[in-house]
Coordinates of C-alpha atoms in Angstrom, one line a residue:
X781 CA -8.9 2.7 -17.7
X782 CA -8.4 -1.0 -15.7
X783 CA -4.5 -1.0 -16.5
X784 CA -4.4 2.1 -14.8
X785 CA -6.1 1.0 -11.9
X786 CA -3.9 -1.8 -11.5
X787 CA -0.6 0.3 -12.0
X788 CA -1.6 2.8 -9.4
X789 CA -2.5 0.1 -6.8
X790 CA 0.4 -2.3 -7.9
X791 CA 2.6 0.8 -7.3
X792 CA 0.9 1.7 -3.5
X793 CA 1.3 -2.1 -2.6
X794 CA 4.7 -2.2 -3.7
X795 CA 5.6 1.5 -1.6
X796 CA 3.6 -0.2 1.5
X797 CA 5.7 -3.3 1.2
X798 CA 9.0 -1.2 1.2
X799 CA 7.7 0.9 3.9
X800 CA 7.2 -2.4 6.4
X801 CA 10.5 -4.0 5.1
X802 CA 12.3 -0.6 6.2
X803 CA 10.2 -0.4 9.4
X804 CA 10.7 -4.1 10.6
X805 CA 14.4 -3.8 9.6
X806 CA 14.8 -0.5 11.9
X807 CA 13.1 -2.1 14.7
X808 CA 15.6 -5.3 14.7
X809 CA 18.4 -2.8 14.2
X810 CA 17.1 -0.3 16.9
X811 CA 16.4 -3.3 19.5
X812 CA 19.6 -5.2 18.6
X813 CA 22.6 -3.0 17.7
X814 CA 21.9 0.4 19.4
X815 CA 20.1 -1.9 22.5
X816 CA 16.8 0.5 22.9
X817 CA 14.0 -0.8 20.8
X818 CA 12.0 1.7 18.5
X819 CA 8.4 2.2 20.1
X820 CA 6.4 3.3 17.4
X821 CA 8.0 0.7 14.4
X822 CA 5.7 -2.2 15.6
X823 CA 2.7 -0.3 15.3
X824 CA 3.9 1.1 12.0
X825 CA 4.3 -2.6 10.9
X826 CA 1.2 -3.7 12.2
X827 CA -1.2 -1.1 10.3
X828 CA 1.2 -1.5 7.2
X829 CA 0.4 -5.3 7.0
X830 CA -3.6 -4.4 7.8
X831 CA -3.5 -1.9 4.6
X832 CA -1.1 -4.5 2.1
X833 CA -3.5 -7.2 2.8
X834 CA -6.6 -6.0 2.2
X835 CA -5.7 -3.8 -0.6
X836 CA -3.7 -6.8 -2.2
X837 CA -6.8 -8.5 -1.8
X838 CA -8.5 -6.1 -4.0
X839 CA -5.9 -6.1 -6.3
X840 CA -6.0 -10.0 -6.4
X841 CA -9.3 -10.0 -7.0
X842 CA -8.7 -7.7 -9.8
X843 CA -6.2 -10.1 -11.5
X844 CA -8.1 -13.0 -11.1
X845 CA -5.4 -14.4 -9.0
X846 CA -7.6 -15.2 -5.6
X847 CA -7.7 -18.6 -4.6
X848 CA -10.5 -20.8 -6.1
X849 CA -11.9 -23.8 -6.3
X850 CA -11.9 -24.9 -9.9
X851 CA -13.9 -27.9 -9.6
X852 CA -17.0 -27.1 -11.7
X853 CA -16.1 -24.9 -14.0
X854 CA -14.2 -26.9 -16.1
X855 CA -17.3 -29.7 -16.3
X856 CA -19.7 -26.9 -17.9
X857 CA -20.0 -25.5 -21.3
X858 CA -18.9 -22.1 -22.1
X859 CA -22.4 -20.2 -21.6
X860 CA -23.0 -22.2 -18.4
X861 CA -19.3 -21.1 -17.3
X862 CA -20.4 -17.6 -17.9
X863 CA -23.4 -17.7 -15.9
X864 CA -21.5 -19.4 -12.9
X865 CA -18.7 -16.8 -13.5
X866 CA -21.6 -13.8 -13.4
X867 CA -23.4 -15.2 -10.5
X868 CA -20.2 -15.6 -8.5
X869 CA -19.0 -11.8 -9.3
X870 CA -22.3 -10.9 -8.4
X871 CA -21.9 -12.2 -4.8
X872 CA -18.6 -10.7 -4.1
X873 CA -20.0 -7.5 -5.3
X874 CA -22.7 -7.9 -2.4
X875 CA -20.0 -9.1 0.0
X876 CA -17.7 -6.4 -0.8
X877 CA -20.9 -3.9 -0.6
X878 CA -22.2 -5.2 2.8
X879 CA -19.1 -5.8 4.5
X880 CA -16.4 -4.2 3.8
X881 CA -18.4 -0.7 2.6
X882 CA -20.9 -0.5 4.8
X883 CA -19.1 -2.5 7.7
X884 CA -16.3 -0.5 7.0
X885 CA -17.9 2.4 7.2
X886 CA -19.4 2.0 10.4
X887 CA -15.9 0.8 11.8
X888 CA -14.4 3.9 10.9
X889 CA -17.4 6.2 11.9
X890 CA -17.3 4.7 15.1
X891 CA -13.8 5.3 15.8
X892 CA -13.6 8.4 15.0
X893 CA -16.9 9.2 17.1
X894 CA -15.1 7.5 19.8
X895 CA -11.8 9.4 19.4
X896 CA -9.9 6.1 19.4
X897 CA -5.8 6.5 19.0
X898 CA -3.1 4.3 18.3
X899 CA -0.8 4.0 21.2
X900 CA 2.8 5.0 19.8
X901 CA 1.8 6.7 17.1
X902 CA -1.3 8.7 18.1
X903 CA -3.0 8.2 14.6
X904 CA -6.6 8.4 14.8
X905 CA -7.7 4.4 14.0
X906 CA -10.1 5.7 11.8
X907 CA -7.5 6.0 9.2
X908 CA -6.1 2.5 9.7
X909 CA -9.8 1.4 9.3
X910 CA -10.2 3.1 6.0
X911 CA -8.7 0.6 4.0
X912 CA -12.0 -1.3 4.2
X913 CA -14.6 0.8 2.2
X914 CA -11.3 1.5 0.1
X915 CA -10.9 -1.7 -0.6
X916 CA -14.7 -2.6 -0.8
X917 CA -14.7 0.1 -3.5
X918 CA -12.0 -1.4 -5.5
X919 CA -13.1 -4.8 -5.6
X920 CA -16.5 -4.3 -6.6
X921 CA -15.0 -1.8 -9.7
X922 CA -13.0 -4.8 -10.7
X923 CA -16.1 -6.9 -10.8
X924 CA -18.0 -4.7 -12.3
X925 CA -15.8 -4.3 -15.3
X926 CA -15.5 -8.4 -15.4
X927 CA -19.6 -8.5 -16.0
X928 CA -19.3 -5.9 -18.4
X929 CA -16.6 -8.4 -20.2
X930 CA -17.1 -12.2 -19.3
X931 CA -15.7 -13.5 -22.5
X932 CA -12.7 -11.5 -22.1
X933 CA -12.0 -13.0 -18.1
X934 CA -13.3 -16.4 -18.7
X935 CA -9.9 -17.4 -19.3
X936 CA -8.3 -16.7 -16.5

């Protein structure tokens, strides 16, 4: 299940990266070659960057590639290292639950309730911020998988 999720999320991130490259290239081309700057590409690039950054953080959490200060774990025995890793994962789950899911759902709700739309695209901003609870759910899913089998992820 994790490998399938990794593949899907990786594919989405590749698509978003390709989209942002195309949007920025079109912006540069239209501004300097056509002498008429495209009004919507800057907004698309901004929204794609938000999605790439936040979904990329979820992907990195699932791959154990996030930034870590690794001073204490090497000094601990295997049993205590597992306990430390489990404690850290529980803290990550709590953060993802409250900051990303609860806070993200509130942000999405407020944006839809207030009827806020982006200036150039006319896109409801709730769709832009929907990545927060999605990413929070993905992080929680990855961390639950790791909590279920901490030995497997201890080496990484």
